[in-house]
Amino acid sequence: MASDGCEWSATRVRRTFLEYFEKNGHTFVPSSSVVPLSDPTLLFANAGMNQYKAIFLGTVDPQSDFAQLKRAVNTQKCIRAGGKHNDLEDVGKDSSHHTFFEMLGNWSFGDYFKKEAIFFSWDLLTNVYGLSPDRLYVTYFEGNEKGGLEPDIEAKEIWRSVGVPEDHILPGNMKDNFWEMGDQGPCGPCSEVHYDRIGGRNAAHLVNKDDPNVLEIWNNVFIQFNRESDRSLRSLPNKHVDTGMGFERLVSVLQDKPSNYDTDIFTPLFAKIQEVTGSRPYQGRFGAEDTDGVDTAYRVVADHVRMLAFAISDGGIPNNEGRGYVVRRVLRRGSRYARKYFNATIGNFFSQIVPTLVRQMEDMFPEIKLKETDIKEILDEEEESFSRTLDRGEKMFEHYAIKSTQQNSKKLDGAHVWRLYDTFGFPVDLTRLMAEERGLDIDDKEFENAQAKAKEASKGAKKATGVGLVKLDVHDLGKLERMGDIPKSDDSFKFERGNITAKIKAIYFQKEFLKSTKDIPSDGQLGLILDKTNFYAEQGGQEYDTGRILIDGVAELDVQNVQVYGGYVLHTGYVKYGSLSVDDEVLCEYDELRRWPIRNNHTGTHILNYALREVLGDGIDQKGSLVAEEKLRFDFSHKSAVSDTELQKIEDISTSYIRQNCRVYSKDVPLAVAREIEGVRAVFGETYPDPVRVVSVGVEVDDLLKDVKNKEWRKVSVEFCGGTHVQKTGDIKDLIILEESGIAKGIRRITAVTGEDAHQVQRVAEEFSKRLTALENMPFSPEKELLEKQTTMDLNKLSISAITKSKFWERFAKIHKQVLEELKGRQKAESKKAIDAMTMHLTHPENQEKQHFVVRLPISANAKALSDAINHVRSKAKDRTVYLFAADEREGKVVHGCYVSETQQHATKGGVSALEWSSVVSTIVGGKAGGKAPTSQGIGNDVAKVDEALGLAEKWLAEKLQL
C-alpha cells in the first residue's frame, strides 16, 4: 500500500523523481516545447524521448550540450490529441486518458544499461515512494521467432535479482514489449512496470488487459538495435536507456485514488470550474452512472484547459491547419461541453480557469506564467468567434437529428455533418459526440464524399475568380439610383463586434440585377447589396472582410470580397448551397478571426506613423499604406534610408505605446474642427468626408476637442481614419519591423507585423540565433563550410525583425571571414603539400631519368592544389609528362589532371593529347574532363576506382608511346 496520500502531493511526487535521479548522476534537462516548431513531421511532443532523437539517431551537433550528455532526467510536457497518437475522444470517458500529460523519464546515452535501469526503477518505486512490492508486476520481451529476436532473459533475471517474485515477472509480445522509433531507426525490447490498485490478490492475469485497476505506470526501453531500411536489425555500438512514467498515473497511485482525476492535479481545477459555473461539485462518476453528464464535463474541461494553455504558451496558435487546427478543435469541443453541461457563457470561459492552472504549474514550467496574458487573450478571441455559431449550429444539429429520426435512420447524413463543419465550425469529432448523445452514428464515407464535392465546387469557384472581380460601373450605379427602393448601404455596423441580420436589396450577376440566385450557376460570381452590413469594404489601405451571408440550413453565400461603389457596399462571392432572393432576411457573419489581426495591424500602423514622426521629424508624410491580415505596410516621404539605430528607436517607441495598453477612441467630428487638432495626421491630398472620423490612441476625442490647439496632443496618435481598430493597444502585443526600403525617389516603405505574427518572427529569430551560435562554436570542417553556405541562403530568405537580421548579418560576416581565412590557409597548405610532393618525386635519384609519371598526391580532392602541382611541373620540369590524382573518400570525390611535355605532344611514334588522356581516365572515375593543351583536368565521384585509374593512365600512355 502507498503512503498516506496527503504526504504525496503532486509537486512532491515530481520533485522526488527528479531529485532521485539527480542524486544518481543524472543531469536535469528542462522539458522541450510541447510544440516542436523545428520538426514539422510531429504535431506535438508526445513522449519524453522526442527531444533526444538526435542523440539516438547519432545526428546530434558535436558542439551542443547534448553531445556531452550521458545521463538525463526530466518531466516532459506531452500532448496526444492528433495524428498517430490521439487520445482526444477518450478524454472524460475514463479515468486515465488525457490530451495533455507529463511524462517523467530518465535516460542513459551509452552509459548504463539494463541492470542499473531496472535497479533504479525498483528502488525508487519500493524504497522511496513506498509502493508495496506485492502490487507491482513487471514484463519482459518474450522474443519473436519470425523477427529473429531472442527472449530478453537478461532483463527477466535482473528483475528477479532485485526481488520481484517469479509469478510477478511476465513475458510480453512485440506489441507491448518491443519499442521502435519508426519504420527505421533505433529500437529495442522494453520492460514495463504495472500496479494493482486493489492488492491482496495475484493480478498477473490482468496485466495489459485494459483493466482500470491494473495499470502500466512505467516503461523501461532498452535501445540496442537499429532497424535497417530492409527491416533487418543491427546491434548498435552504443546502447541506450529510455524510460517513461506517466506522472498523473503515478500521483493517483501514491495518493491511493481510483482515478487520475481524483488527485490534486485536477481538484483545484474542478474547484475553479465549480466557482465559475455555479455547478454541483465533482462526484467522480463515469459512464451510465454520470446521469447528468456533469462529471464527464468536469474532466473534459479540466483536461482541455491544460492542453490549450500549454500548447498556446509554446506557440501552438489556433488556426485551420495542422497542429493549429487540433488546438482549435479541442477548444471548440471544450466550449460545447461547458455550455451544454455547465450552462456557461462562451466567450471568456476557459480564460477564467487559466490562473488556477498557472499557480499549479509555474514553478516547474515558468513559461506558462510568462505567457499567461497571451493565453487568456487567445482563448477569449477563439471562444468569442465560436460563440457566434455555437447556438445556431446546435439548433441546426437538432434539426438534422430530428430529420434522421423521422426517416427511421440511425445515422446522421454525411452532407449534414459537412454543413455543420463548414458553416458552423463544428469539428467532426464534436458532431460525432453530439450524435452519440442522440444514439446516432456518422457515416464517415458520406462525410468525405460531401467534403470532396464541396472542394470540387470551391475549385470551380476559384477558377472562375480568374475572370476578374465583379464590379459596379457608372451605368450600374445609375440603374440602382433609378430603381428607387434600394438605399445606400448602412455600414456603420462594421465598427461593432458580432453578427447582424439584414435584408437583401439587390442581386447583381453578369451586368444584370436579378430577383433570385436560383438560376446562377455554382461557379458564377455574384454580388449582393444589403440594406445594412457589418462587413468592411476595402478602403483607406485596409483590406476587405471575408465571411458568409446566409439563412441557416437554407442558403449561403461565401463572401470573398467587399467593395463600396458610390455608397453601395457590394459583397461578392459564390453561392455554396440553396438560393437567395431579394427581400430575404439574412445573417451577416464576417470572419472575426481574419479581422482580428487586421485590426491589430491597423492600430499598429497609426502607432508606427506616430513613432516615425517622433524619430524622423515633422517632414514625414504618409504616401500610402496596406493593412492586411498577415502584415502592415506604410509608405512615407523621407530623403534617405532609415538607419538601424533609427529603426530601433521607432520600434522602441511603438512598443512603449503598445505596452501602455491605451484605449483607442473614435468619433465623427466636423472636418473643419478636426483639421485644427494639434498634431493630427492626415494623408496629404486625400479627400475626407464631412464629418470625418477621428481615431485617437490614449486620449478621448472629446478631450481633444475641448482644446484643439493643446501642444500635448502632439504626444498622441491622432488620425483621420475610417478603419477598424483594437479596443486597447495591449491587444497588438508587439510591433516588429521586417523591412525598410526605398520604393521611389524620396519615398520609403516599412513592412511590419503585429500580434501573434510578431511573436512568430521572434521565435524564428531565436531559433536562427541558436543556429548561428552553433556555427560560431563549430571548429572548421567541410561540414562547417557547407553549413556556412546554406546559412547564407537561409538568412537571405529569413522573414524576421530588420534590426535583428542586420545583427545576424554582422555575426555571419565574422563567421564567413573565419571560414574564408581558414580555407585560404588550408588551400595554401594543400598547394604547398602537393608542390613539395611533386618536387620530391621529380628530384628523387630513382626518377632522374624518367620522362613521365603517374602519381597520387597526398592531399584531399582539392582541384586548386592539383592545378598548382601541375603548373609547378610545367614551369620547373617542362620536358617531363605527369598525370596526377587526388581523392577524398569522405567527400566521395576524385580530382585528376595531366601535363604533357612538348616532346611527347609531338612524339614520332604517337602524339599524346592531354585532353584525350584525361577523358580516358574519366571513364573509370566518373565525371568528365576538359582543358586546353598542354594541360587537362577532370573531376569524378568513384573514389573506389582510383587505383584502377592510376593503372589505366600508365597503360594508355605506354600504348600511345609504344613503350
Short mmCIF file of N, CA and C in Angstrom, two decimals, residues 43 118 122 142 181 274 294 383 414 489 507 517 536 593 625 653 666 708 733 739 759 811 826 953:
data_model
loop_
_atom_site.label_atom_id
_atom_site.label_comp_id
_atom_site.label_asym_id
_atom_site.label_seq_id
_atom_site.Cartn_x
_atom_site.Cartn_y
_atom_site.Cartn_z
N LEU A 43 3.20 16.63 -34.84
CA LEU A 43 2.22 17.64 -34.43
C LEU A 43 2.58 18.23 -33.08
N ILE A 118 16.90 -1.06 -14.27
CA ILE A 118 15.93 -1.86 -13.51
C ILE A 118 16.10 -1.61 -12.01
N TRP A 122 13.08 -0.14 -9.50
CA TRP A 122 12.58 -0.89 -8.34
C TRP A 122 12.88 -0.15 -7.03
N GLU A 142 9.27 -11.34 -24.72
CA GLU A 142 9.26 -12.80 -24.83
C GLU A 142 10.00 -13.32 -26.06
N MET A 181 11.22 3.43 -32.87
CA MET A 181 11.02 4.85 -33.11
C MET A 181 10.20 5.08 -34.37
N GLN A 274 -16.20 24.88 -10.71
CA GLN A 274 -17.44 25.00 -9.93
C GLN A 274 -17.71 26.46 -9.55
N VAL A 294 -22.39 15.80 -15.97
CA VAL A 294 -21.61 16.90 -15.39
C VAL A 294 -20.20 16.45 -15.01
N GLU A 383 -12.84 31.67 -28.44
CA GLU A 383 -14.16 31.38 -27.86
C GLU A 383 -15.21 32.35 -28.41
N GLY A 414 -24.10 12.38 -43.99
CA GLY A 414 -22.74 12.92 -44.12
C GLY A 414 -22.71 14.34 -44.63
N SER A 489 -25.99 51.68 -48.67
CA SER A 489 -25.78 50.70 -47.58
C SER A 489 -25.39 51.40 -46.28
N ILE A 507 -29.46 41.79 -56.19
CA ILE A 507 -28.59 40.68 -56.58
C ILE A 507 -28.04 41.02 -57.96
N THR A 517 -31.08 34.08 -56.87
CA THR A 517 -29.82 33.44 -57.32
C THR A 517 -30.07 32.05 -57.88
N TYR A 536 -16.55 44.99 -43.73
CA TYR A 536 -15.72 46.15 -44.04
C TYR A 536 -15.38 46.12 -45.53
N LEU A 593 -11.92 35.95 -37.03
CA LEU A 593 -10.54 35.51 -36.83
C LEU A 593 -9.60 36.09 -37.88
N SER A 625 -0.57 53.09 -47.75
CA SER A 625 -0.49 52.06 -46.72
C SER A 625 -1.27 50.83 -47.16
N ILE A 653 9.66 53.06 -29.48
CA ILE A 653 8.55 53.98 -29.20
C ILE A 653 7.22 53.28 -29.44
N SER A 666 -12.74 56.76 -30.93
CA SER A 666 -13.09 57.27 -32.26
C SER A 666 -14.39 58.05 -32.19
N VAL A 708 -8.35 72.18 -28.92
CA VAL A 708 -7.75 71.58 -30.12
C VAL A 708 -6.29 72.01 -30.35
N LYS A 733 0.03 43.43 -28.81
CA LYS A 733 1.13 42.64 -28.23
C LYS A 733 2.51 43.21 -28.60
N GLU A 739 11.12 45.08 -42.62
CA GLU A 739 11.91 45.59 -43.73
C GLU A 739 11.72 47.10 -43.88
N HIS A 759 5.13 37.59 -32.66
CA HIS A 759 5.70 36.57 -31.78
C HIS A 759 6.34 35.45 -32.59
N ARG A 811 27.04 39.10 -37.41
CA ARG A 811 27.59 37.87 -36.85
C ARG A 811 28.05 36.92 -37.96
N ARG A 826 44.20 26.70 -45.54
CA ARG A 826 44.23 25.28 -45.88
C ARG A 826 44.58 25.08 -47.35
N ALA A 953 45.93 5.04 -66.58
CA ALA A 953 46.71 6.19 -67.05
C ALA A 953 48.09 5.74 -67.52
#
